[in-house]
PDB file of C-alpha atoms in Angstrom:
ATOM      1  CA  MET A 224      10.978 -47.728  11.358  1.00  0.00           C
ATOM      2  CA  LEU A 225       8.052 -45.851  11.332  1.00  0.00           C
ATOM      3  CA  PHE A 226       7.248 -43.527   9.061  1.00  0.00           C
ATOM      4  CA  CYS A 227       4.883 -40.969  10.136  1.00  0.00           C
ATOM      5  CA  GLY A 228       2.733 -38.585   8.128  1.00  0.00           C
ATOM      6  CA  ILE A 229       0.965 -35.475   8.405  1.00  0.00           C
ATOM      7  CA  ASN A 230      -2.309 -36.591   8.113  1.00  0.00           C
ATOM      8  CA  PRO A 231      -4.486 -38.036   5.073  1.00  0.00           C
ATOM      9  CA  GLY A 232      -5.195 -36.357   1.917  1.00  0.00           C
ATOM     10  CA  LEU A 233      -9.000 -36.980   0.609  1.00  0.00           C
ATOM     11  CA  TYR A 234      -7.602 -39.617  -1.808  1.00  0.00           C
ATOM     12  CA  SER A 235      -5.733 -41.228   1.039  1.00  0.00           C
ATOM     13  CA  ALA A 236      -8.715 -41.604   3.126  1.00  0.00           C
ATOM     14  CA  ALA A 237     -10.835 -42.772   0.366  1.00  0.00           C
ATOM     15  CA  THR A 238      -9.095 -45.675  -0.418  1.00  0.00           C
ATOM     16  CA  GLY A 239      -7.453 -46.618   3.147  1.00  0.00           C
ATOM     17  CA  ASN A 240      -4.163 -46.426   1.895  1.00  0.00           C
ATOM     18  CA  HIS A 241      -1.246 -44.356   3.315  1.00  0.00           C
ATOM     19  CA  PHE A 242      -0.024 -41.757   0.271  1.00  0.00           C
ATOM     20  CA  ALA A 243      -2.402 -42.858  -2.164  1.00  0.00           C
ATOM     21  CA  ARG A 244      -2.463 -39.798  -4.450  1.00  0.00           C
ATOM     22  CA  PRO A 245      -1.039 -40.551  -7.861  1.00  0.00           C
ATOM     23  CA  GLY A 246       1.304 -37.691  -7.585  1.00  0.00           C
ATOM     24  CA  ASN A 247       2.893 -38.328  -3.933  1.00  0.00           C
ATOM     25  CA  ARG A 248       6.143 -39.345  -4.086  1.00  0.00           C
ATOM     26  CA  PHE A 249       6.325 -41.219  -1.052  1.00  0.00           C
ATOM     27  CA  TRP A 250       6.192 -45.088  -2.850  1.00  0.00           C
ATOM     28  CA  PRO A 251       8.595 -44.264  -5.815  1.00  0.00           C
ATOM     29  CA  ALA A 252      11.160 -42.456  -3.537  1.00  0.00           C
ATOM     30  CA  LEU A 253      11.181 -45.416  -0.561  1.00  0.00           C
ATOM     31  CA  HIS A 254      11.778 -47.662  -3.343  1.00  0.00           C
ATOM     32  CA  ALA A 255      14.901 -45.045  -4.943  1.00  0.00           C
ATOM     33  CA  GLY A 256      16.241 -44.551  -1.431  1.00  0.00           C
ATOM     34  CA  GLY A 257      16.648 -48.321  -1.418  1.00  0.00           C
ATOM     35  CA  PHE A 258      14.039 -49.072   1.092  1.00  0.00           C
ATOM     36  CA  THR A 259      12.395 -51.781  -1.285  1.00  0.00           C
ATOM     37  CA  PRO A 260      12.955 -54.139  -3.852  1.00  0.00           C
ATOM     38  CA  ARG A 261      10.884 -52.523  -6.151  1.00  0.00           C
ATOM     39  CA  ARG A 262       8.908 -49.386  -6.382  1.00  0.00           C
ATOM     40  CA  LEU A 263       5.256 -50.563  -4.050  1.00  0.00           C
ATOM     41  CA  TRP A 264       1.672 -48.825  -4.498  1.00  0.00           C
ATOM     42  CA  PRO A 265      -0.078 -47.999  -1.914  1.00  0.00           C
ATOM     43  CA  TRP A 266      -2.591 -51.152  -1.826  1.00  0.00           C
ATOM     44  CA  GLU A 267       0.626 -53.124  -1.516  1.00  0.00           C
ATOM     45  CA  LYS A 268       1.278 -51.512   2.252  1.00  0.00           C
ATOM     46  CA  ASP A 269       1.348 -54.734   4.175  1.00  0.00           C
ATOM     47  CA  LEU A 270       4.332 -55.609   1.959  1.00  0.00           C
ATOM     48  CA  LEU A 271       5.948 -52.935   3.408  1.00  0.00           C
ATOM     49  CA  LEU A 272       5.138 -53.588   6.859  1.00  0.00           C
ATOM     50  CA  ARG A 273       6.721 -57.226   5.919  1.00  0.00           C
ATOM     51  CA  GLU A 274       9.967 -55.654   5.604  1.00  0.00           C
ATOM     52  CA  GLY A 275       9.651 -54.130   9.064  1.00  0.00           C
ATOM     53  CA  TYR A 276       8.625 -50.738   8.216  1.00  0.00           C
ATOM     54  CA  GLY A 277       5.442 -49.422   9.531  1.00  0.00           C
ATOM     55  CA  LEU A 278       2.965 -46.497   8.508  1.00  0.00           C
ATOM     56  CA  THR A 279       1.079 -43.899  10.496  1.00  0.00           C
ATOM     57  CA  ASN A 280      -0.355 -40.566  10.386  1.00  0.00           C
ATOM     58  CA  LEU A 281       0.204 -37.135  12.872  1.00  0.00           C
ATOM     59  CA  ALA A 282      -3.365 -36.185  12.728  1.00  0.00           C
ATOM     60  CA  ALA A 283      -6.000 -38.737  11.769  1.00  0.00           C
ATOM     61  CA  ARG A 284      -8.725 -36.063   9.781  1.00  0.00           C
ATOM     62  CA  ALA A 285      -8.785 -36.191   6.208  1.00  0.00           C
ATOM     63  CA  THR A 286      -8.208 -32.843   4.356  1.00  0.00           C
ATOM     64  CA  ALA A 287      -7.589 -31.663   1.483  1.00  0.00           C
ATOM     65  CA  SER A 288      -3.992 -30.322   2.187  1.00  0.00           C
ATOM     66  CA  ALA A 289      -2.689 -30.062   5.210  1.00  0.00           C
ATOM     67  CA  ASP A 290      -2.800 -26.703   5.628  1.00  0.00           C
ATOM     68  CA  GLU A 291      -6.365 -26.755   6.914  1.00  0.00           C
ATOM     69  CA  LEU A 292      -5.412 -28.650  10.585  1.00  0.00           C
ATOM     70  CA  ALA A 293      -5.294 -26.745  13.505  1.00  0.00           C
ATOM     71  CA  PRO A 294      -1.670 -26.548  15.832  1.00  0.00           C
ATOM     72  CA  ILE A 295      -3.819 -28.549  18.271  1.00  0.00           C
ATOM     73  CA  GLU A 296      -4.299 -31.531  16.229  1.00  0.00           C
ATOM     74  CA  LEU A 297      -0.825 -31.965  15.546  1.00  0.00           C
ATOM     75  CA  VAL A 298       0.097 -31.863  19.226  1.00  0.00           C
ATOM     76  CA  ASP A 299      -2.745 -34.392  20.063  1.00  0.00           C
ATOM     77  CA  GLY A 300      -1.382 -36.652  17.493  1.00  0.00           C
ATOM     78  CA  ARG A 301       2.262 -37.123  19.098  1.00  0.00           C
ATOM     79  CA  LYS A 302      -0.079 -37.887  21.911  1.00  0.00           C
ATOM     80  CA  ARG A 303      -1.901 -40.811  20.238  1.00  0.00           C
ATOM     81  CA  LEU A 304       1.362 -41.521  18.166  1.00  0.00           C
ATOM     82  CA  ARG A 305       3.273 -42.306  21.798  1.00  0.00           C
ATOM     83  CA  ARG A 306       0.951 -45.084  22.684  1.00  0.00           C
ATOM     84  CA  LYS A 307       1.959 -46.367  19.169  1.00  0.00           C
ATOM     85  CA  VAL A 308       5.879 -45.871  19.960  1.00  0.00           C
ATOM     86  CA  ARG A 309       5.856 -47.389  23.162  1.00  0.00           C
ATOM     87  CA  ARG A 310       3.364 -50.379  21.703  1.00  0.00           C
ATOM     88  CA  TYR A 311       5.213 -50.751  18.886  1.00  0.00           C
ATOM     89  CA  ARG A 312       9.319 -49.988  19.928  1.00  0.00           C
ATOM     90  CA  PRO A 313      10.405 -49.067  16.661  1.00  0.00           C
ATOM     91  CA  ARG A 314      14.217 -48.043  16.467  1.00  0.00           C
ATOM     92  CA  ILE A 315      13.667 -44.900  14.268  1.00  0.00           C
ATOM     93  CA  VAL A 316      10.700 -42.849  13.750  1.00  0.00           C
ATOM     94  CA  ALA A 317      10.319 -40.819  10.510  1.00  0.00           C
ATOM     95  CA  PHE A 318       8.433 -38.332  10.451  1.00  0.00           C
ATOM     96  CA  LEU A 319       7.292 -36.889   6.796  1.00  0.00           C
ATOM     97  CA  GLY A 320       6.699 -33.239   6.867  1.00  0.00           C
ATOM     98  CA  MET A 321       8.969 -30.540   8.871  1.00  0.00           C
ATOM     99  CA  GLY A 322       6.180 -28.058   9.610  1.00  0.00           C
ATOM    100  CA  ALA A 323       3.717 -30.376  11.050  1.00  0.00           C
ATOM    101  CA  TYR A 324       7.006 -32.247  13.032  1.00  0.00           C
ATOM    102  CA  ARG A 325       7.747 -28.641  14.262  1.00  0.00           C
ATOM    103  CA  HIS A 326       4.456 -27.864  15.613  1.00  0.00           C
ATOM    104  CA  ALA A 327       3.928 -31.286  17.124  1.00  0.00           C
ATOM    105  CA  PHE A 328       6.963 -31.318  19.046  1.00  0.00           C
ATOM    106  CA  ALA A 329       7.299 -27.538  20.033  1.00  0.00           C
ATOM    107  CA  ALA A 330      10.498 -27.676  17.792  1.00  0.00           C
ATOM    108  CA  PRO A 331       9.950 -24.333  15.424  1.00  0.00           C
ATOM    109  CA  LYS A 332      13.662 -24.596  14.772  1.00  0.00           C
ATOM    110  CA  ALA A 333      14.032 -28.471  13.870  1.00  0.00           C
ATOM    111  CA  ARG A 334      16.099 -29.050  10.713  1.00  0.00           C
ATOM    112  CA  LEU A 335      15.732 -32.041   8.227  1.00  0.00           C
ATOM    113  CA  GLY A 336      17.405 -34.929   9.242  1.00  0.00           C
ATOM    114  CA  GLU A 337      18.519 -37.079  12.939  1.00  0.00           C
ATOM    115  CA  GLN A 338      16.812 -34.720  15.686  1.00  0.00           C
ATOM    116  CA  PRO A 339      19.081 -34.650  19.101  1.00  0.00           C
ATOM    117  CA  GLU A 340      15.981 -35.815  20.937  1.00  0.00           C
ATOM    118  CA  ARG A 341      14.700 -38.832  21.131  1.00  0.00           C
ATOM    119  CA  PHE A 342      10.577 -40.134  21.107  1.00  0.00           C
ATOM    120  CA  GLU A 343      10.035 -42.336  23.639  1.00  0.00           C
ATOM    121  CA  GLY A 344      13.306 -43.807  23.067  1.00  0.00           C
ATOM    122  CA  ALA A 345      13.310 -43.709  19.402  1.00  0.00           C
ATOM    123  CA  ARG A 346      15.664 -41.888  16.922  1.00  0.00           C
ATOM    124  CA  VAL A 347      13.978 -39.220  14.848  1.00  0.00           C
ATOM    125  CA  TRP A 348      13.906 -37.904  11.593  1.00  0.00           C
ATOM    126  CA  VAL A 349      12.537 -35.267   9.596  1.00  0.00           C
ATOM    127  CA  LEU A 350      12.410 -35.576   6.530  1.00  0.00           C
ATOM    128  CA  PRO A 351      10.305 -33.228   3.946  1.00  0.00           C
ATOM    129  CA  SER A 352       6.787 -34.436   2.766  1.00  0.00           C
ATOM    130  CA  PRO A 353       6.431 -36.118   0.117  1.00  0.00           C
ATOM    131  CA  SER A 354       2.871 -34.587  -1.246  1.00  0.00           C
ATOM    132  CA  GLY A 355       3.006 -33.682  -5.037  1.00  0.00           C
ATOM    133  CA  LEU A 356       1.851 -30.450  -3.197  1.00  0.00           C
ATOM    134  CA  ASN A 357       4.972 -29.894  -1.922  1.00  0.00           C
ATOM    135  CA  ALA A 358       7.211 -28.009  -4.493  1.00  0.00           C
ATOM    136  CA  ASN A 359       9.892 -26.628  -1.741  1.00  0.00           C
ATOM    137  CA  TYR A 360      11.459 -30.577  -1.990  1.00  0.00           C
ATOM    138  CA  GLN A 361      12.168 -32.301  -5.326  1.00  0.00           C
ATOM    139  CA  MET A 362      12.489 -35.842  -6.131  1.00  0.00           C
ATOM    140  CA  GLY A 363      16.331 -35.737  -5.430  1.00  0.00           C
ATOM    141  CA  ALA A 364      16.370 -34.009  -2.119  1.00  0.00           C
ATOM    142  CA  LEU A 365      13.759 -36.422  -1.134  1.00  0.00           C
ATOM    143  CA  VAL A 366      15.304 -39.374  -2.574  1.00  0.00           C
ATOM    144  CA  ALA A 367      18.715 -38.246  -0.905  1.00  0.00           C
ATOM    145  CA  LEU A 368      17.352 -38.081   2.317  1.00  0.00           C
ATOM    146  CA  LEU A 369      15.648 -41.692   2.489  1.00  0.00           C
ATOM    147  CA  GLN A 370      18.857 -42.744   1.486  1.00  0.00           C
ATOM    148  CA  GLU A 371      20.856 -41.247   4.740  1.00  0.00           C
ATOM    149  CA  LEU A 372      18.055 -42.348   6.781  1.00  0.00           C
ATOM    150  CA  ARG A 373      18.799 -46.080   5.625  1.00  0.00           C
ATOM    151  CA  GLN A 374      22.193 -45.676   6.119  1.00  0.00           C
ATOM    152  CA  ALA A 375      21.392 -44.763   9.679  1.00  0.00           C
ATOM    153  CA  ALA A 376      19.110 -47.215  10.150  1.00  0.00           C
ATOM    154  CA  ARG A 377      21.479 -50.122   9.630  1.00  0.00           C
TER     155      ARG A 377
END
């Protein structure tokens, strides 16, 4: 499975670790969702890879907020992501950020959960952004969606 964030935040870019900002809920939610035997820390991303889960972003440019990205950056990111998915062949690509997914894939009505379309043969899931800035989805809702994804991946 490939987890695809929107873009690196400034803190993540400075540390070289995905979802690195202390308020980001990705790592604790991933554990609570059953993907890891314990809570991993951003600098332990190699342990996640050993479990068969990859990490990437749609856009490479670091910003303080994903709202700073131009829609074209997300569309261009989809093209770069296509090459990665062709190369690594994940069974599922899980996008962490519904708005970014909608822009990148020209799918304005996409909802959370599994999408009817495939991406380069991979099943597609859309999840809310785990950023602490995303107040629309609380930790419990994020964990429930990750649990659903984990069940579907079996």
